[in-house]
PDB file of C-alpha atoms and ligand atoms in Angstrom:
ATOM      1  CA  UNK I  27     173.749 213.278 130.494  1.00  0.00           C
ATOM      2  CA  UNK I  28     173.991 213.642 126.724  1.00  0.00           C
ATOM      3  CA  UNK I  29     172.016 210.680 125.243  1.00  0.00           C
ATOM      4  CA  UNK I  30     169.683 209.544 122.344  1.00  0.00           C
ATOM      5  CA  UNK I  31     166.742 207.583 122.833  1.00  0.00           C
ATOM      6  CA  UNK I  32     165.048 205.356 120.385  1.00  0.00           C
ATOM      7  CA  UNK I  33     161.404 205.553 121.190  1.00  0.00           C
ATOM      8  CA  UNK I  34     160.793 203.190 117.984  1.00  0.00           C
ATOM      9  CA  UNK I  35     162.746 201.763 115.183  1.00  0.00           C
ATOM     10  CA  UNK I  36     159.900 201.084 112.812  1.00  0.00           C
ATOM     11  CA  UNK I  37     160.319 202.233 108.940  1.00  0.00           C
ATOM     12  CA  UNK I  38     157.767 202.016 106.252  1.00  0.00           C
ATOM     13  CA  UNK I  39     153.980 201.250 106.437  1.00  0.00           C
ATOM     14  CA  UNK I  40     153.622 197.665 107.245  1.00  0.00           C
ATOM     15  CA  UNK I  41     156.011 197.698 110.452  1.00  0.00           C
ATOM     16  CA  UNK I  42     154.334 200.648 111.488  1.00  0.00           C
ATOM     17  CA  UNK I  43     150.677 199.732 111.092  1.00  0.00           C
ATOM     18  CA  UNK I  44     151.254 196.333 112.637  1.00  0.00           C
ATOM     19  CA  UNK I  45     153.618 197.778 115.293  1.00  0.00           C
ATOM     20  CA  UNK I  46     156.111 195.054 114.712  1.00  0.00           C
ATOM     21  CA  UNK I  47     158.497 197.459 115.983  1.00  0.00           C
ATOM     22  CA  UNK I  48     157.370 200.848 117.619  1.00  0.00           C
ATOM     23  CA  UNK I  49     157.404 204.222 115.703  1.00  0.00           C
ATOM     24  CA  UNK I  50     158.038 206.811 118.482  1.00  0.00           C
ATOM     25  CA  UNK I  51     160.863 208.804 116.859  1.00  0.00           C
ATOM     26  CA  UNK I  52     164.052 209.863 118.637  1.00  0.00           C
ATOM     27  CA  UNK I  53     164.598 211.935 121.726  1.00  0.00           C
ATOM     28  CA  UNK I  54     167.845 213.770 121.862  1.00  0.00           C
ATOM     29  CA  UNK I  55     169.243 215.381 124.936  1.00  0.00           C
ATOM     30  CA  UNK I  56     172.369 217.328 123.964  1.00  0.00           C
ATOM     31  CA  UNK I  57     173.925 220.400 126.120  1.00  0.00           C
ATOM     32  CA  UNK I  58     170.779 220.770 128.277  1.00  0.00           C
ATOM     33  CA  UNK I  59     168.445 221.086 125.121  1.00  0.00           C
ATOM     34  CA  UNK I  60     165.623 218.275 124.429  1.00  0.00           C
ATOM     35  CA  UNK I  61     164.618 217.661 121.016  1.00  0.00           C
ATOM     36  CA  UNK I  62     162.101 215.174 119.683  1.00  0.00           C
ATOM     37  CA  UNK I  63     162.586 214.085 116.013  1.00  0.00           C
ATOM     38  CA  UNK I  64     159.908 212.572 113.829  1.00  0.00           C
ATOM     39  CA  UNK I  65     157.204 211.683 116.066  1.00  0.00           C
ATOM     40  CA  UNK I  66     155.527 208.923 114.644  1.00  0.00           C
ATOM     41  CA  UNK I  67     152.473 207.090 115.926  1.00  0.00           C
ATOM     42  CA  UNK I  68     152.446 206.367 119.707  1.00  0.00           C
ATOM     43  CA  UNK I  69     155.262 208.923 120.501  1.00  0.00           C
ATOM     44  CA  UNK I  70     153.458 210.320 123.213  1.00  0.00           C
ATOM     45  CA  UNK I  71     152.643 207.069 124.668  1.00  0.00           C
ATOM     46  CA  UNK I  72     156.228 205.997 124.503  1.00  0.00           C
ATOM     47  CA  UNK I  73     157.620 208.977 126.011  1.00  0.00           C
ATOM     48  CA  UNK I  74     155.317 208.868 128.961  1.00  0.00           C
ATOM     49  CA  UNK I  75     156.120 205.015 129.540  1.00  0.00           C
ATOM     50  CA  UNK I  76     159.572 205.365 129.046  1.00  0.00           C
ATOM     51  CA  UNK I  77     161.889 204.482 132.144  1.00  0.00           C
ATOM     52  CA  UNK I  78     162.642 206.982 133.278  1.00  0.00           C
ATOM     53  CA  UNK I  79     159.733 208.928 131.771  1.00  0.00           C
ATOM     54  CA  UNK I  80     160.343 211.398 129.330  1.00  0.00           C
ATOM     55  CA  UNK I  81     158.372 214.465 129.837  1.00  0.00           C
ATOM     56  CA  UNK I  82     157.285 216.259 126.946  1.00  0.00           C
ATOM     57  CA  UNK I  83     157.065 219.534 128.935  1.00  0.00           C
ATOM     58  CA  UNK I  84     160.797 219.514 128.915  1.00  0.00           C
ATOM     59  CA  UNK I  85     161.164 219.683 125.269  1.00  0.00           C
ATOM     60  CA  UNK I  86     162.671 222.511 123.674  1.00  0.00           C
ATOM     61  CA  UNK I  87     161.067 221.723 120.498  1.00  0.00           C
ATOM     62  CA  UNK I  88     160.620 219.048 117.494  1.00  0.00           C
ATOM     63  CA  UNK I  89     161.877 218.219 114.207  1.00  0.00           C
ATOM     64  CA  UNK I  90     160.018 216.683 111.317  1.00  0.00           C
ATOM     65  CA  UNK I  91     162.331 215.335 108.484  1.00  0.00           C
ATOM     66  CA  UNK I  92     159.152 214.704 106.403  1.00  0.00           C
ATOM     67  CA  UNK I  93     155.613 214.638 106.629  1.00  0.00           C
ATOM     68  CA  UNK I  94     155.080 210.889 106.159  1.00  0.00           C
ATOM     69  CA  UNK I  95     152.646 209.492 108.852  1.00  0.00           C
ATOM     70  CA  UNK I  96     155.355 207.302 110.346  1.00  0.00           C
ATOM     71  CA  UNK I  97     157.386 210.370 111.159  1.00  0.00           C
ATOM     72  CA  UNK I  98     154.767 212.907 111.902  1.00  0.00           C
ATOM     73  CA  UNK I  99     151.643 211.274 113.179  1.00  0.00           C
ATOM     74  CA  UNK I 100     151.995 212.378 116.682  1.00  0.00           C
ATOM     75  CA  UNK I 101     152.939 216.042 116.084  1.00  0.00           C
ATOM     76  CA  UNK I 102     149.902 217.692 117.091  1.00  0.00           C
ATOM     77  CA  UNK I 103     149.338 215.897 120.449  1.00  0.00           C
ATOM     78  CA  UNK I 104     153.205 216.253 121.040  1.00  0.00           C
ATOM     79  CA  UNK I 105     152.667 220.164 120.550  1.00  0.00           C
ATOM     80  CA  UNK I 106     149.892 219.937 123.124  1.00  0.00           C
ATOM     81  CA  UNK I 107     152.230 217.940 125.490  1.00  0.00           C
ATOM     82  CA  UNK I 108     155.371 220.231 125.137  1.00  0.00           C
ATOM     83  CA  UNK I 109     153.170 223.304 125.946  1.00  0.00           C
ATOM     84  CA  UNK I 110     150.840 221.914 128.673  1.00  0.00           C
ATOM     85  CA  UNK I 111     147.823 221.874 126.357  1.00  0.00           C
ATOM     86  CA  UNK I 112     148.763 225.390 125.008  1.00  0.00           C
ATOM     87  CA  UNK I 113     148.858 227.143 128.263  1.00  0.00           C
ATOM     88  CA  UNK I 114     152.361 227.421 128.294  1.00  0.00           C
ATOM     89  CA  UNK I 115     153.774 228.711 124.738  1.00  0.00           C
ATOM     90  CA  UNK I 116     156.985 227.733 123.972  1.00  0.00           C
ATOM     91  CA  UNK I 117     159.280 225.615 121.604  1.00  0.00           C
ATOM     92  CA  UNK I 118     160.200 225.538 118.092  1.00  0.00           C
ATOM     93  CA  UNK I 119     158.825 223.208 115.577  1.00  0.00           C
ATOM     94  CA  UNK I 120     160.906 222.622 112.374  1.00  0.00           C
ATOM     95  CA  UNK I 121     159.417 220.843 109.218  1.00  0.00           C
ATOM     96  CA  UNK I 122     159.802 221.317 105.505  1.00  0.00           C
ATOM     97  CA  UNK I 123     157.321 223.605 103.827  1.00  0.00           C
ATOM     98  CA  UNK I 124     154.966 221.038 102.303  1.00  0.00           C
ATOM     99  CA  UNK I 125     154.344 219.502 105.955  1.00  0.00           C
ATOM    100  CA  UNK I 126     153.252 223.257 106.726  1.00  0.00           C
ATOM    101  CA  UNK I 127     151.413 224.441 103.945  1.00  0.00           C
ATOM    102  CA  UNK I 128     150.870 221.940 100.918  1.00  0.00           C
ATOM    103  CA  UNK I 129     149.381 219.034 102.828  1.00  0.00           C
ATOM    104  CA  UNK I 130     149.677 220.209 106.231  1.00  0.00           C
ATOM    105  CA  UNK I 131     150.454 217.769 108.981  1.00  0.00           C
ATOM    106  CA  UNK I 132     150.416 220.482 111.784  1.00  0.00           C
ATOM    107  CA  UNK I 133     146.971 221.716 112.684  1.00  0.00           C
ATOM    108  CA  UNK I 134     146.472 225.467 112.268  1.00  0.00           C
ATOM    109  CA  UNK I 135     145.149 225.694 115.926  1.00  0.00           C
ATOM    110  CA  UNK I 136     148.022 224.152 117.555  1.00  0.00           C
ATOM    111  CA  UNK I 137     150.657 226.552 115.866  1.00  0.00           C
ATOM    112  CA  UNK I 138     149.761 229.257 118.291  1.00  0.00           C
ATOM    113  CA  UNK I 139     150.879 227.014 121.054  1.00  0.00           C
ATOM    114  CA  UNK I 140     154.627 227.153 119.985  1.00  0.00           C
ATOM    115  CA  UNK I 141     156.939 230.308 119.803  1.00  0.00           C
ATOM    116  CA  UNK I 142     157.842 229.324 116.125  1.00  0.00           C
ATOM    117  CA  UNK I 143     157.130 227.036 113.439  1.00  0.00           C
ATOM    118  CA  UNK I 144     160.440 227.255 111.338  1.00  0.00           C
ATOM    119  CA  UNK I 145     160.737 226.087 107.661  1.00  0.00           C
ATOM    120  CA  UNK I 146     163.165 223.564 106.940  1.00  0.00           C
ATOM    121  CA  UNK I 147     165.176 224.146 103.536  1.00  0.00           C
ATOM    122  CA  UNK I 148     168.006 222.614 101.497  1.00  0.00           C
ATOM    123  CA  UNK I 149     171.382 223.050 103.311  1.00  0.00           C
ATOM    124  CA  UNK I 150     169.783 225.335 106.048  1.00  0.00           C
ATOM    125  CA  UNK I 151     171.403 225.897 109.220  1.00  0.00           C
ATOM    126  CA  UNK I 152     169.298 226.145 112.459  1.00  0.00           C
ATOM    127  CA  UNK I 153     169.581 226.706 116.308  1.00  0.00           C
ATOM    128  CA  UNK I 154     167.580 225.361 118.981  1.00  0.00           C
ATOM    129  CA  UNK I 155     168.497 225.733 122.670  1.00  0.00           C
ATOM    130  CA  UNK I 156     172.139 225.088 122.659  1.00  0.00           C
ATOM    131  CA  UNK I 157     172.163 222.944 119.570  1.00  0.00           C
ATOM    132  CA  UNK I 158     172.844 223.854 116.180  1.00  0.00           C
ATOM    133  CA  UNK I 159     171.904 221.568 113.113  1.00  0.00           C
ATOM    134  CA  UNK I 160     171.944 221.863 109.388  1.00  0.00           C
ATOM    135  CA  UNK I 161     169.889 220.193 106.873  1.00  0.00           C
ATOM    136  CA  UNK I 162     171.083 217.984 103.833  1.00  0.00           C
ATOM    137  CA  UNK I 163     170.316 218.926 100.112  1.00  0.00           C
ATOM    138  CA  UNK I 164     166.843 217.322  99.330  1.00  0.00           C
ATOM    139  CA  UNK I 165     166.107 213.872  99.335  1.00  0.00           C
ATOM    140  CA  UNK I 166     164.724 211.491  96.779  1.00  0.00           C
ATOM    141  CA  UNK I 167     161.679 210.243  98.785  1.00  0.00           C
ATOM    142  CA  UNK I 168     158.359 211.467  97.381  1.00  0.00           C
ATOM    143  CA  UNK I 169     157.852 214.466  99.694  1.00  0.00           C
ATOM    144  CA  UNK I 170     160.324 217.198 100.684  1.00  0.00           C
ATOM    145  CA  UNK I 171     162.677 215.281 103.153  1.00  0.00           C
ATOM    146  CA  UNK I 172     165.937 216.476 104.715  1.00  0.00           C
ATOM    147  CA  UNK I 173     168.522 214.715 106.894  1.00  0.00           C
ATOM    148  CA  UNK I 174     170.152 216.380 109.727  1.00  0.00           C
ATOM    149  CA  UNK I 175     173.478 217.318 110.997  1.00  0.00           C
ATOM    150  CA  UNK I 176     173.266 218.040 114.466  1.00  0.00           C
ATOM    151  CA  UNK I 177     176.288 219.893 116.373  1.00  0.00           C
ATOM    152  CA  UNK I 178     176.502 219.906 120.140  1.00  0.00           C
ATOM    153  CA  UNK I 179     179.721 221.410 122.176  1.00  0.00           C
ATOM    154  CA  UNK I 180     181.452 218.215 122.081  1.00  0.00           C
ATOM    155  CA  UNK I 181     179.171 216.077 120.061  1.00  0.00           C
ATOM    156  CA  UNK I 182     178.232 215.655 116.099  1.00  0.00           C
ATOM    157  CA  UNK I 183     175.477 213.292 115.029  1.00  0.00           C
ATOM    158  CA  UNK I 184     174.351 212.752 111.080  1.00  0.00           C
ATOM    159  CA  UNK I 185     170.865 211.530 110.863  1.00  0.00           C
ATOM    160  CA  UNK I 186     170.320 209.981 107.478  1.00  0.00           C
ATOM    161  CA  UNK I 187     166.536 210.221 106.918  1.00  0.00           C
ATOM    162  CA  UNK I 188     164.436 208.323 104.253  1.00  0.00           C
ATOM    163  CA  UNK I 189     165.700 208.715 100.761  1.00  0.00           C
ATOM    164  CA  UNK I 190     166.610 206.498  97.979  1.00  0.00           C
ATOM    165  CA  UNK I 191     170.378 206.388  97.465  1.00  0.00           C
ATOM    166  CA  UNK I 192     171.820 209.086  95.061  1.00  0.00           C
ATOM    167  CA  UNK I 193     175.270 209.955  94.102  1.00  0.00           C
ATOM    168  CA  UNK I 194     177.088 211.829  96.745  1.00  0.00           C
ATOM    169  CA  UNK I 195     174.563 211.146  99.454  1.00  0.00           C
ATOM    170  CA  UNK I 196     177.601 209.802 101.882  1.00  0.00           C
ATOM    171  CA  UNK I 197     179.018 213.347 101.467  1.00  0.00           C
ATOM    172  CA  UNK I 198     176.091 215.079 103.356  1.00  0.00           C
ATOM    173  CA  UNK I 199     176.537 213.134 106.226  1.00  0.00           C
ATOM    174  CA  UNK I 200     180.297 213.188 107.910  1.00  0.00           C
ATOM    175  CA  UNK I 201     179.512 213.394 111.462  1.00  0.00           C
ATOM    176  CA  UNK I 202     180.990 211.294 114.383  1.00  0.00           C
ATOM    177  CA  UNK I 203     177.719 209.343 114.997  1.00  0.00           C
ATOM    178  CA  UNK I 204     175.631 208.198 111.799  1.00  0.00           C
ATOM    179  CA  UNK I 205     171.915 207.084 112.239  1.00  0.00           C
ATOM    180  CA  UNK I 206     170.937 205.566 109.057  1.00  0.00           C
ATOM    181  CA  UNK I 207     167.328 204.897 108.255  1.00  0.00           C
ATOM    182  CA  UNK I 208     167.672 201.437 106.723  1.00  0.00           C
ATOM    183  CA  UNK I 209     164.396 200.306 105.587  1.00  0.00           C
ATOM    184  CA  UNK I 210     165.094 197.481 102.885  1.00  0.00           C
ATOM    185  CA  UNK I 211     167.208 194.134 102.960  1.00  0.00           C
ATOM    186  CA  UNK I 212     167.561 194.668  99.166  1.00  0.00           C
ATOM    187  CA  UNK I 213     166.937 197.888  97.311  1.00  0.00           C
ATOM    188  CA  UNK I 214     164.008 198.515  95.065  1.00  0.00           C
ATOM    189  CA  UNK I 215     163.760 201.737  92.991  1.00  0.00           C
ATOM    190  CA  UNK I 216     160.284 201.861  93.145  1.00  0.00           C
ATOM    191  CA  UNK I 217     160.382 202.154  96.787  1.00  0.00           C
ATOM    192  CA  UNK I 218     162.178 205.392  97.685  1.00  0.00           C
ATOM    193  CA  UNK I 219     164.119 204.117 100.631  1.00  0.00           C
ATOM    194  CA  UNK I 220     168.060 203.146 101.484  1.00  0.00           C
ATOM    195  CA  UNK I 221     168.895 199.207 101.408  1.00  0.00           C
ATOM    196  CA  UNK I 222     171.525 197.193 103.370  1.00  0.00           C
ATOM    197  CA  UNK I 223     173.828 197.533 100.333  1.00  0.00           C
ATOM    198  CA  UNK I 224     173.575 201.372 100.410  1.00  0.00           C
ATOM    199  CA  UNK I 225     174.177 201.720 103.918  1.00  0.00           C
ATOM    200  CA  UNK I 226     177.168 199.404 103.654  1.00  0.00           C
ATOM    201  CA  UNK I 227     178.573 201.901 101.038  1.00  0.00           C
ATOM    202  CA  UNK I 228     177.868 205.036 103.266  1.00  0.00           C
ATOM    203  CA  UNK I 229     179.404 203.347 106.264  1.00  0.00           C
ATOM    204  CA  UNK I 230     182.746 202.094 104.414  1.00  0.00           C
ATOM    205  CA  UNK I 231     183.190 205.715 102.981  1.00  0.00           C
ATOM    206  CA  UNK I 232     182.572 207.706 105.906  1.00  0.00           C
ATOM    207  CA  UNK I 233     183.900 205.435 108.823  1.00  0.00           C
ATOM    208  CA  UNK I 234     181.959 207.002 111.682  1.00  0.00           C
ATOM    209  CA  UNK I 235     182.807 206.541 115.477  1.00  0.00           C
ATOM    210  CA  UNK I 236     179.335 204.889 115.728  1.00  0.00           C
ATOM    211  CA  UNK I 237     176.767 203.887 113.123  1.00  0.00           C
ATOM    212  CA  UNK I 238     173.366 202.913 114.284  1.00  0.00           C
ATOM    213  CA  UNK I 239     170.886 201.262 111.845  1.00  0.00           C
ATOM    214  CA  UNK I 240     167.209 202.055 112.383  1.00  0.00           C
ATOM    215  CA  UNK I 241     163.897 202.605 110.923  1.00  0.00           C
ATOM    216  CA  UNK I 242     163.516 199.063 109.723  1.00  0.00           C
ATOM    217  CA  UNK I 243     161.090 197.660 107.214  1.00  0.00           C
ATOM    218  CA  UNK I 244     159.965 193.764 107.468  1.00  0.00           C
ATOM    219  CA  UNK I 245     162.525 192.461 105.077  1.00  0.00           C
ATOM    220  CA  UNK I 246     165.503 193.736 107.486  1.00  0.00           C
ATOM    221  CA  UNK I 247     163.623 192.685 110.528  1.00  0.00           C
ATOM    222  CA  UNK I 248     163.323 189.109 109.200  1.00  0.00           C
ATOM    223  CA  UNK I 249     166.989 189.172 108.416  1.00  0.00           C
ATOM    224  CA  UNK I 250     167.800 190.078 112.110  1.00  0.00           C
ATOM    225  CA  UNK I 251     169.057 193.380 112.311  1.00  0.00           C
ATOM    226  CA  UNK I 252     171.414 192.758 115.057  1.00  0.00           C
ATOM    227  CA  UNK I 253     173.098 190.062 113.152  1.00  0.00           C
ATOM    228  CA  UNK I 254     173.436 192.226 110.212  1.00  0.00           C
ATOM    229  CA  UNK I 255     174.863 194.995 112.169  1.00  0.00           C
ATOM    230  CA  UNK I 256     177.560 192.503 113.809  1.00  0.00           C
ATOM    231  CA  UNK I 257     178.496 191.291 110.167  1.00  0.00           C
ATOM    232  CA  UNK I 258     178.722 194.888 108.894  1.00  0.00           C
ATOM    233  CA  UNK I 259     181.048 195.841 112.016  1.00  0.00           C
ATOM    234  CA  UNK I 260     183.379 192.776 111.338  1.00  0.00           C
ATOM    235  CA  UNK I 261     183.523 193.436 107.487  1.00  0.00           C
ATOM    236  CA  UNK I 262     184.240 197.172 107.521  1.00  0.00           C
ATOM    237  CA  UNK I 263     186.013 197.178 111.005  1.00  0.00           C
ATOM    238  CA  UNK I 264     183.829 200.176 112.337  1.00  0.00           C
ATOM    239  CA  UNK I 265     181.111 199.814 115.031  1.00  0.00           C
ATOM    240  CA  UNK I 266     177.863 199.544 113.963  1.00  0.00           C
ATOM    241  CA  UNK I 267     174.914 198.657 115.802  1.00  0.00           C
ATOM    242  CA  UNK I 268     171.024 197.977 115.115  1.00  0.00           C
ATOM    243  CA  UNK I 269     168.910 200.061 117.166  1.00  0.00           C
ATOM    244  CA  UNK I 270     166.005 198.095 119.160  1.00  0.00           C
ATOM    245  CA  UNK I 271     162.827 200.017 120.861  1.00  0.00           C
ATOM    246  CA  UNK I 272     163.795 202.035 123.861  1.00  0.00           C
ATOM    247  CA  UNK I 273     167.602 201.869 123.081  1.00  0.00           C
ATOM    248  CA  UNK I 274     169.460 204.624 125.061  1.00  0.00           C
ATOM    249  CA  UNK I 275     173.080 205.880 123.538  1.00  0.00           C
ATOM    250  CA  UNK I 276     175.235 207.745 125.932  1.00  0.00           C
ATOM    251  CA  UNK I 277     176.612 210.419 123.601  1.00  0.00           C
ATOM    252  CA  UNK I 278     179.448 210.952 126.078  1.00  0.00           C
ATOM    253  CA  UNK I 279     181.301 207.987 125.164  1.00  0.00           C
ATOM    254  CA  UNK I 280     181.704 209.302 121.708  1.00  0.00           C
ATOM    255  CA  UNK I 281     182.310 212.886 122.293  1.00  0.00           C
ATOM    256  CA  UNK I 282     184.959 214.852 120.395  1.00  0.00           C
ATOM    257  CA  UNK I 283     187.452 215.161 123.676  1.00  0.00           C
TER     258      UNK I 283
HETATM  259 ZN1  LIG R 316     159.035 208.469 104.751  1.00  0.00          ZN
END
């Protein structure tokens, strides 16, 4: 089965530090390849307490869209879990350069446990297992940040990671399923995140088969994301849902064929 599991849906500091929503990242199973994206605080716990359990030993690798803690906190422990404590060298970890060099979030001693640490660059193309993916242009987010366009045999997924809205952003994310990190109910330029209005603009232009809003800050949670998603669906005439902790999406309902 091809699926996406939301181990957490928390976005930004307060929702994460209070664990109003969980912050474990996204587990993708596609074409017999398992990838964990943005393992934030609690990712290991969420994998193991998932039903059915998600076994980190089955991971082919991990991707960090950027080095902020809510996206990278569990990367080291997940590397240990993926490689059986370093005894089974395997997997690729993808991360922007500043997450590996400048202010590294991946400890040096665990780097030897994986087959490869691959640096993400703007508009790069990458391969992990049977999946190919490409990065977007550099986002406006304070630290080096890239969104992802993921391609399986019959599926395609855009993951619009943290960013302030910039002109042409929507052109970067044209796949069948669109996951949008929507932190704010209302935009504030000094907080470099997307607001609901930005998300609406992107969805109405791209009209994906399915949009999933996630990575919620406090203002959106207070405004009830599931109601927001329902309203957007009606208004735009496309399917929009709000992720909840533990939500699993069956990708085969949205395959190309
Ligand atoms: Zn961030």
